Amino acid sequence: MSDRMTRLQRRPRILGALAIAALVVAILPVVGRAADPDYPPGDSGYHSYPEVAAELAALERAHPEILHVRAIGRTAEGRPILLAKITDGANDPADEGEPEVLVDGLHHAREHLSAEAALDLVRFLVERYGESSPVGRRVTRLVDERVIWVVPMLDPDGLAYDLSAPVRPWGPGGASWYAAWRKNRQPIPGSSAVGLDLNRTWGYRWGCCGGSSGIPASENYRGTRPWQAPEVRVLRDFVLSRIVDGRQRIRTHASLHTTGELVLYPWAYTRADRGPEMTRLDLSAFRLLARRMAAQAGYRAMQSSAMYPTDGDMIDWMYARQRIHSFTLELSPARGAIATSDRYYLPDERLPGLLRRPRAALLTLIEAAGCPWSLTRAASQWCGTFADDLEGGSGWTVDPAGTDDATVGIWRRADPRPDGLQPGRVRSGRDALVTGPAPDDPVRDGTTSVRSPTFLIPAEGTTTVRLAWWLGLGAGTGPGDGLTIRIVAEDPAIEPQVLLAVAGNGSPRVARLRNLAIALDPRFAGERVALELIAYAAPGSGSLEAGVDDVRVATEPESAG
Ligand code: 0X9
Ligand code: ZN
Ligand code: CA
């Protein structure tokens, strides 16, 4: 065997040694933190942070094909924040584009049950995987068809403090082991107070509207600017890292808290049902999914602000900024609380019953990542191969061929300003794809084009493209000014299909929202395709504005007979 061969063969072993070294370095702070307190013997059914780390590591050893655990960053005190990834081929970074779902626990240190429920979800999924029972088959399908991310403990620092702080005499009989600590443990400059309320530090409308406090000693301290808590930055950065090819892969999310037995949906910051930033369809999807999950858990469903309004809540950012269908689950009963904080600390004998309650609801959440609108009446249109309400970053490419020559009125996702050439409203929410959102930047002297992400047309059935569109033409426009919408296959041998071609006829045209529904030609069956929007204005002619909203591509089986 040549020297070169030996060297090549040795390399994996060196890489392996490096990987083990890296693992030791990553886990050392956990192991080395001998001071991390245990739960008291009477509550040993609960998991301290090192016990969560050890349990995840044991589950990973037993189920390496479907569970991968890693740290995504560190807390204020330096503890690694652990992330479990559950999917078939958990070590494969490619993930086949499967829909993703995120569950997090322990935003609030004293809400012990929320960490247990997140850990229970991991255990439940990996242990039922491959079982032939009905639930086993469901779990197997979900693990195979989704990527499930679980962060069981966002605030292990707070938990360690909660378990170790000097015990205050409260609770039944005036004696509890726990400190009733809610916040994280980051020092506050210029104050002897410690910690931020992590669920007041998220960056959407941070500090806007109430329910958070600017006083460091407050239980609901929001800090002095958004994103001030390292734990929340770590979780935010993880969520942002799931934007692949311009599209957010995570479709549904639950943040686990206690108490109240509630399933909550946005908004948290306002009692307004919807506002311009929530579509009607999303509100309906939120309500239906929340009700379904609540029914399964024996909880109640309501808008988050109906519990009480707060700003800086995670789910508002998740929905407003990432368009993820995001819920708060308040686990365990609030009733029967004797002392104010006693309701957080239910005896570990009750864990099996308490953990069983939300399990089916979490499976529903995981299922819904495939299509969050699946329970709505519009499911048949919105749960096809492609759907985009144009409210969030969605991976459309401007000037895909590099041939555009328009310099103003370039396609972008925006809130159009009504000006005659653009309509006063869009089909859904606030935004659409438009040729320049401001009144004074219509397309002039050239072409601007934009292409959707590619999607796969099923081999069987009739595929229909639906969208809302408008075209506004100013005085002086003619046949050289217009809008073309077409389907283009990845395979260059397949002719594009023009779905819409509208041009000027010499008179101005008022922009009006119209609906388009066109069946795709059979030549696209089984092909990867994209939608293209092309707006063009002849040199020296008048000006034009175009827009597109609510793109849906869905396939119906060929009707039998
Ligand atoms: O206050 C919170 O962050 C959550 N409740 S808890 O008792 N677990 O602290 C409420 C989250 C839902 N948001 C609102 N109700 N605004
Ligand atoms: Zn909470
Ligand atoms: Ca829209």
XYZ file of C-alpha atoms and ligand atoms in Angstrom:
579
model
C 0.000 0.000 0.000
C 1.439 3.358 -0.986
C 2.214 6.129 1.455
C -0.443 8.224 -0.120
C -3.111 5.607 0.543
C -2.165 5.332 4.186
C -2.300 9.085 4.561
C -5.701 9.199 2.924
C -6.979 6.429 5.142
C -5.668 8.085 8.230
C -7.420 11.350 7.523
C -10.895 10.203 8.601
C -9.402 8.941 11.840
C -7.780 12.335 12.462
C -11.069 14.039 11.611
C -12.821 11.634 13.982
C -10.401 12.515 16.777
C -10.962 16.209 16.077
C -14.719 15.695 16.173
C -14.467 13.935 19.528
C -12.242 16.730 20.848
C -14.761 19.313 19.650
C -17.562 17.356 21.329
C -15.649 17.220 24.600
C -15.032 20.972 24.432
C -18.735 21.533 23.711
C -19.901 19.291 26.539
C -17.177 20.211 29.035
C -18.975 23.253 30.382
C -21.933 20.996 31.184
C -19.915 18.242 32.781
C -17.541 20.700 34.415
C -20.390 22.632 35.937
C -20.578 20.307 38.886
C -22.376 23.087 40.685
C -25.487 22.678 38.494
C -28.075 21.729 41.086
C -30.346 18.688 40.980
C -34.038 18.659 41.625
C -34.731 17.627 45.217
C -35.234 13.863 45.753
C -39.010 14.282 45.994
C -39.094 15.728 42.475
C -36.427 13.602 40.806
C -38.824 12.863 37.949
C -37.963 16.322 36.638
C -34.759 16.949 34.675
C -32.070 19.450 35.587
C -30.092 20.878 32.684
C -27.267 18.297 32.918
C -29.912 15.569 33.081
C -31.561 16.904 29.920
C -28.157 16.906 28.207
C -27.487 13.347 29.389
C -30.937 12.100 28.370
C -30.624 13.641 24.898
C -27.173 12.092 24.506
C -28.535 8.669 25.538
C -31.468 8.951 23.129
C -29.091 9.990 20.368
C -26.897 6.945 21.011
C -29.954 4.698 20.850
C -31.470 6.344 17.740
C -28.603 7.880 15.754
C -30.461 7.608 12.426
C -33.290 9.912 13.467
C -31.905 12.091 16.291
C -29.019 14.518 16.190
C -28.212 16.816 19.123
C -26.027 19.885 19.004
C -25.474 23.202 20.740
C -26.592 26.316 18.842
C -24.980 28.876 21.140
C -24.510 29.788 24.770
C -26.509 31.359 27.548
C -25.460 34.448 29.508
C -23.605 32.179 31.961
C -22.065 30.110 29.181
C -24.236 26.987 29.161
C -24.670 25.513 25.667
C -28.235 25.827 24.382
C -29.119 22.356 23.131
C -31.046 21.638 19.943
C -32.452 18.246 18.995
C -33.065 17.531 15.332
C -35.462 14.680 14.580
C -35.916 13.415 11.032
C -35.013 10.415 8.928
C -31.318 10.793 8.172
C -30.841 13.327 10.976
C -27.145 13.643 10.157
C -27.759 14.597 6.535
C -27.642 18.386 6.262
C -29.592 18.422 2.978
C -32.995 17.422 4.415
C -34.657 17.001 1.012
C -36.570 20.248 1.450
C -38.947 18.703 3.998
C -41.253 21.074 5.904
C -39.833 21.987 9.305
C -41.315 22.629 12.727
C -39.795 24.136 15.869
C -40.720 23.540 19.507
C -39.009 25.363 22.364
C -39.322 25.069 26.134
C -38.306 26.976 29.249
C -38.399 30.587 28.045
C -39.260 31.051 31.718
C -37.064 29.333 34.295
C -39.717 28.303 36.794
C -41.997 26.784 34.151
C -40.402 23.376 34.695
C -43.116 21.413 32.939
C -42.382 23.203 29.645
C -38.891 21.677 29.489
C -40.255 18.264 30.448
C -42.854 18.446 27.665
C -40.226 19.385 25.063
C -37.972 16.545 26.198
C -40.963 14.202 26.263
C -41.696 15.090 22.635
C -38.173 14.083 21.595
C -38.404 10.829 23.556
C -41.884 10.051 22.285
C -40.955 10.574 18.629
C -37.738 8.563 18.643
C -39.159 5.718 20.742
C -42.380 5.305 18.751
C -40.627 5.570 15.397
C -41.009 2.336 13.452
C -43.708 0.885 15.716
C -46.604 -0.775 13.931
C -49.366 0.639 16.159
C -51.495 3.453 14.663
C -49.606 6.097 16.644
C -46.316 4.449 15.733
C -47.186 4.628 12.057
C -48.181 8.276 12.397
C -44.939 9.131 14.209
C -42.924 7.248 11.598
C -44.560 9.157 8.751
C -44.043 12.514 10.489
C -40.385 11.830 11.304
C -39.845 10.705 7.695
C -41.651 13.663 6.101
C -40.724 16.534 8.422
C -37.694 18.018 10.112
C -38.564 18.508 13.786
C -36.372 20.886 15.804
C -36.671 20.933 19.604
C -34.924 23.307 22.020
C -35.966 21.874 25.398
C -34.378 24.543 27.594
C -33.883 28.121 26.453
C -32.997 29.335 29.961
C -30.923 26.692 31.775
C -29.184 29.474 33.745
C -32.506 30.523 35.203
C -33.375 26.922 36.019
C -30.090 26.386 37.860
C -30.825 29.496 39.884
C -34.398 28.415 40.499
C -33.154 25.083 41.876
C -30.348 26.519 43.991
C -31.450 29.904 45.238
C -32.130 30.335 48.932
C -35.554 28.884 49.514
C -38.203 31.371 50.365
C -41.001 30.151 52.603
C -44.040 30.006 50.366
C -46.214 27.341 48.888
C -48.404 24.827 50.684
C -47.284 24.541 54.263
C -44.922 27.467 53.690
C -42.070 25.370 52.356
C -40.946 25.057 48.746
C -37.654 24.031 47.276
C -37.761 26.513 44.458
C -37.093 30.210 44.009
C -39.926 30.999 41.566
C -37.365 32.594 39.239
C -38.737 33.650 35.844
C -36.028 35.546 33.952
C -32.615 34.709 32.580
C -29.478 35.425 34.637
C -27.727 38.175 32.715
C -26.373 41.041 34.780
C -28.031 44.432 34.245
C -25.421 47.192 33.911
C -25.871 49.872 36.547
C -28.336 47.812 38.537
C -28.188 45.158 41.221
C -31.152 43.467 39.537
C -30.519 40.388 37.411
C -32.210 39.049 34.319
C -34.526 39.832 31.427
C -37.931 38.303 30.740
C -36.935 36.433 27.577
C -40.488 36.572 26.245
C -40.367 40.367 26.251
C -37.119 40.743 24.285
C -38.092 39.571 20.785
C -37.645 42.255 18.145
C -41.073 42.723 16.576
C -42.729 45.874 18.018
C -40.461 45.499 21.033
C -41.620 47.686 23.905
C -44.381 49.188 21.768
C -47.571 48.593 23.574
C -47.422 47.356 27.143
C -47.173 44.155 29.109
C -43.414 44.557 29.508
C -41.427 46.687 31.923
C -38.455 49.041 31.649
C -37.605 48.538 35.311
C -34.719 46.073 35.797
C -36.138 44.564 38.968
C -39.441 43.770 37.263
C -40.377 40.167 36.484
C -41.194 41.403 32.980
C -38.058 43.450 32.341
C -37.593 43.876 28.568
C -34.060 45.357 28.665
C -33.025 48.590 26.992
C -33.232 47.393 23.390
C -34.632 44.404 21.486
C -32.561 41.219 21.285
C -30.619 42.042 24.433
C -30.773 38.491 25.826
C -28.125 36.140 24.402
C -30.477 33.143 24.657
C -33.041 34.846 22.436
C -30.402 35.943 19.934
C -29.245 32.330 19.711
C -32.773 31.076 19.014
C -33.444 33.908 16.543
C -30.222 33.163 14.667
C -31.145 29.507 14.487
C -34.547 30.393 13.008
C -32.865 32.721 10.496
C -30.446 29.935 9.570
C -33.445 27.929 8.327
C -34.012 30.383 5.477
C -32.820 28.302 2.542
C -32.846 29.740 -0.996
C -34.703 32.749 0.336
C -37.520 30.681 1.874
C -38.137 29.981 5.554
C -38.250 26.206 5.940
C -39.906 26.299 9.377
C -43.668 26.445 8.848
C -45.123 25.883 12.320
C -43.838 26.516 15.848
C -44.864 26.133 19.468
C -43.302 27.897 22.423
C -44.032 25.897 25.564
C -44.897 27.684 28.807
C -46.970 27.141 31.920
C -49.659 27.700 33.119
C -53.264 27.912 32.008
C -54.027 25.010 29.641
C -54.190 27.359 26.674
C -53.296 27.326 23.000
C -52.514 30.904 21.977
C -51.993 32.443 18.548
C -50.818 35.924 17.424
C -51.089 38.672 18.158
C -49.689 38.988 21.650
C -49.059 42.741 21.399
C -52.540 43.842 20.345
C -56.149 42.851 20.857
C -56.804 43.634 17.196
C -57.864 40.416 15.504
C -55.702 40.784 12.486
C -54.376 44.202 11.452
C -52.730 44.720 8.077
C -49.923 42.297 8.816
C -52.076 39.212 9.244
C -53.972 37.800 6.294
C -57.587 36.688 6.669
C -56.559 33.209 5.643
C -53.824 33.060 8.279
C -56.212 34.220 11.005
C -58.571 31.465 9.993
C -55.715 28.932 9.928
C -54.533 30.095 13.368
C -58.014 29.745 14.852
C -58.690 26.346 13.339
C -55.308 24.903 14.260
C -55.452 26.353 17.781
C -58.939 24.895 18.279
C -57.869 21.495 16.977
C -54.802 21.408 19.228
C -56.771 22.691 22.216
C -59.437 20.027 21.721
C -56.781 17.330 21.606
C -55.052 18.566 24.753
C -58.170 19.513 26.677
C -57.024 23.136 26.647
C -58.711 26.342 25.498
C -57.829 28.234 22.291
C -57.642 32.014 22.142
C -55.697 34.922 20.763
C -52.572 35.475 22.853
C -53.553 39.019 23.844
C -56.853 37.693 25.210
C -54.811 36.112 28.034
C -53.172 39.531 28.478
C -51.364 41.699 25.902
C -47.577 41.787 25.917
C -44.989 43.160 23.518
C -41.718 41.471 22.571
C -43.358 38.014 22.532
C -41.666 35.341 20.450
C -44.701 34.273 18.438
C -45.363 37.792 17.138
C -41.854 37.946 15.656
C -42.112 34.402 14.318
C -45.303 35.227 12.436
C -44.773 38.873 11.482
C -41.180 38.513 10.358
C -40.867 34.846 9.352
C -44.495 34.052 8.453
C -44.317 30.952 10.627
C -47.608 29.754 12.103
C -46.496 30.168 15.674
C -48.327 29.263 18.895
C -47.802 29.524 22.635
C -48.904 26.487 24.618
C -49.574 27.215 28.270
C -49.329 23.759 29.816
C -50.834 22.570 33.099
C -53.719 23.942 35.096
C -53.653 27.391 36.659
C -56.514 26.436 38.950
C -55.888 25.244 42.456
C -52.926 27.533 42.961
C -52.448 28.131 46.646
C -49.538 30.534 46.701
C -48.931 32.754 43.673
C -46.039 30.740 42.307
C -47.029 27.322 43.529
C -48.864 26.520 40.321
C -45.554 26.175 38.504
C -44.418 23.310 40.691
C -46.631 20.296 40.336
C -45.302 17.155 42.021
C -43.465 14.754 39.732
C -46.080 12.047 40.389
C -48.322 14.073 38.093
C -45.802 14.242 35.234
C -47.048 11.246 33.203
C -50.590 12.619 33.089
C -49.517 16.199 32.437
C -47.150 15.188 29.626
C -49.717 13.010 27.917
C -52.134 15.919 27.489
C -50.344 17.999 24.791
C -48.797 15.111 22.839
C -51.500 14.732 20.187
C -51.632 18.509 19.797
C -47.909 18.599 19.090
C -48.324 15.872 16.477
C -50.991 18.061 14.855
C -48.539 20.985 14.867
C -45.896 18.809 13.211
C -48.404 17.581 10.645
C -49.516 21.160 9.910
C -45.986 22.173 8.916
C -46.825 20.478 5.615
C -49.486 23.124 5.003
C -50.595 25.459 7.815
C -53.797 26.212 5.853
C -54.834 22.568 5.641
C -57.849 22.985 7.968
C -59.218 26.026 6.142
C -61.813 26.017 3.390
C -59.125 27.206 0.965
C -56.939 24.146 1.585
C -57.436 22.702 -1.889
C -55.933 25.853 -3.423
C -53.314 26.688 -0.781
C -51.960 23.229 -0.022
C -50.721 22.372 -3.496
C -47.211 22.233 -4.865
C -46.659 25.987 -4.489
C -48.412 28.812 -2.625
C -47.273 32.314 -1.780
C -49.248 35.189 -0.282
C -46.220 37.443 -0.902
C -46.221 38.596 2.724
C -42.756 37.275 3.537
C -39.394 36.638 1.963
C -40.121 33.860 -0.443
C -37.209 33.324 -2.788
C -38.347 35.107 -5.951
C -35.469 36.164 -8.237
C -35.464 39.518 -10.003
C -33.984 39.565 -13.522
C -33.352 35.793 -13.540
C -31.873 35.780 -17.046
C -29.788 38.910 -16.546
C -31.398 40.581 -19.566
C -33.644 43.216 -17.960
C -33.068 46.821 -19.006
C -35.651 48.781 -17.016
C -34.024 50.983 -14.387
C -37.163 52.065 -12.525
C -40.220 50.127 -11.427
C -38.226 46.953 -10.794
C -40.327 44.093 -9.345
C -40.255 43.855 -5.579
C -42.393 42.588 -2.732
C -44.020 45.650 -1.185
C -47.123 47.494 -0.107
C -48.251 49.348 -3.263
C -49.304 52.983 -2.911
C -52.570 53.626 -4.699
C -51.960 56.130 -7.517
C -54.284 55.125 -10.350
C -51.673 52.856 -11.876
C -51.722 50.752 -8.733
C -54.838 49.565 -6.891
C -55.804 50.671 -3.405
C -55.489 47.194 -1.950
C -53.811 43.871 -2.505
C -55.489 40.461 -2.459
C -54.092 39.405 0.910
C -52.411 41.111 3.849
C -50.268 44.156 3.124
C -47.877 43.162 0.358
C -47.779 41.860 -3.186
C -45.161 41.607 -5.896
C -45.271 45.042 -7.526
C -43.320 47.080 -10.024
C -42.074 49.766 -7.638
C -44.260 50.515 -4.627
C -44.075 54.319 -4.667
C -46.428 56.449 -6.815
C -43.609 57.937 -8.847
C -41.639 54.889 -9.962
C -43.606 53.095 -12.660
C -41.881 50.937 -15.243
C -40.446 53.087 -18.027
C -38.193 52.426 -20.971
C -37.514 48.742 -20.596
C -38.338 45.310 -19.223
C -38.365 44.031 -15.652
C -38.894 40.370 -14.831
C -39.088 38.169 -11.739
C -39.116 34.388 -11.303
C -40.645 32.292 -8.538
C -38.792 29.468 -6.788
C -38.992 26.240 -8.756
C -41.627 23.681 -7.847
C -42.558 20.226 -9.050
C -45.705 19.617 -11.089
C -47.188 16.211 -10.143
C -47.142 13.627 -12.896
C -50.855 12.832 -12.513
C -53.899 15.063 -12.441
C -54.750 18.555 -13.620
C -52.608 21.364 -12.246
C -54.118 24.837 -12.046
C -52.259 28.101 -11.505
C -54.271 30.727 -9.647
C -53.196 34.262 -8.863
C -54.461 37.789 -8.443
C -53.004 40.427 -10.780
C -53.400 43.952 -12.004
C -52.039 46.170 -14.730
C -52.264 49.960 -14.769
C -51.349 51.892 -17.917
C -50.776 55.641 -18.156
C -51.554 57.945 -21.065
C -49.272 57.400 -24.029
C -48.949 53.640 -23.592
C -49.606 51.238 -26.447
C -48.992 47.701 -27.675
C -45.348 47.943 -26.584
C -46.380 48.208 -22.933
C -47.757 45.307 -20.971
C -47.569 42.332 -18.644
C -46.844 38.703 -19.467
C -47.139 35.816 -17.015
C -45.798 32.438 -18.013
C -44.705 29.038 -16.756
C -41.163 28.021 -17.624
C -39.816 24.484 -17.205
C -36.295 23.821 -15.949
C -35.872 21.632 -19.014
C -35.110 24.131 -21.817
C -36.560 21.735 -24.408
C -40.057 22.376 -23.025
C -41.814 25.449 -24.440
C -43.009 27.949 -21.834
C -46.769 28.349 -21.455
C -48.128 31.892 -21.491
C -50.835 32.233 -18.824
C -51.559 35.907 -19.348
C -50.525 38.490 -21.931
C -52.042 41.956 -21.685
C -50.744 45.002 -23.551
C -51.870 48.584 -24.067
C -54.246 49.706 -26.788
C -53.554 53.417 -26.709
C -55.922 54.399 -23.912
C -55.102 54.529 -20.196
C -56.085 51.539 -18.098
C -57.072 51.694 -14.442
C -55.372 49.103 -12.258
C -57.963 46.666 -10.930
C -57.380 43.440 -9.043
C -58.369 40.491 -11.189
C -58.235 36.738 -10.695
C -56.560 34.312 -13.018
C -57.054 30.534 -13.023
C -55.408 28.584 -15.830
C -54.859 24.857 -16.214
C -51.298 23.912 -17.046
C -50.557 22.150 -20.280
C -49.922 18.382 -19.841
C -46.346 18.820 -21.106
C -45.408 20.099 -17.636
C -46.503 16.904 -15.848
C -43.656 15.628 -13.684
C -41.503 18.682 -14.521
C -39.806 21.239 -12.302
C -41.086 24.662 -13.267
C -41.185 28.305 -12.208
C -43.563 31.174 -12.740
C -42.266 34.275 -14.532
C -43.730 37.773 -14.453
C -42.552 40.165 -17.154
C -43.530 43.844 -17.263
C -42.318 45.885 -20.213
C -42.580 49.487 -21.366
C -41.585 50.714 -24.839
C -38.948 53.443 -24.923
C -40.443 56.888 -24.752
C -44.001 55.681 -24.127
C -46.109 56.297 -21.040
C -45.746 54.468 -17.780
C -47.108 51.231 -16.372
C -47.491 49.453 -13.042
C -48.240 45.780 -12.504
C -48.718 43.529 -9.506
C -49.316 39.926 -8.510
C -50.582 38.475 -5.228
C -51.726 35.116 -3.801
C -50.058 32.703 -6.181
C -51.408 29.146 -5.805
C -50.496 26.094 -7.821
C -52.519 22.984 -6.982
C -53.316 19.700 -8.631
C -56.639 17.870 -8.710
C -56.821 14.199 -9.523
C -58.365 13.467 -12.894
C -62.043 12.951 -12.194
C -62.967 9.310 -12.631
C -65.379 9.050 -15.536
O -46.237 36.207 29.883
C -45.816 35.358 29.081
O -44.788 35.487 28.461
C -46.637 34.108 28.863
N -47.317 33.640 30.041
S -46.477 32.990 31.252
O -47.394 32.785 32.334
N -45.950 31.570 30.821
O -45.378 33.827 31.550
C -47.719 34.484 27.909
C -47.347 34.164 26.538
C -48.454 34.582 25.640
N -48.447 36.000 25.402
C -49.380 36.808 25.906
N -50.363 36.384 26.626
N -49.286 38.086 25.598
Zn -43.909 31.506 30.475
Ca -50.355 39.530 -0.145
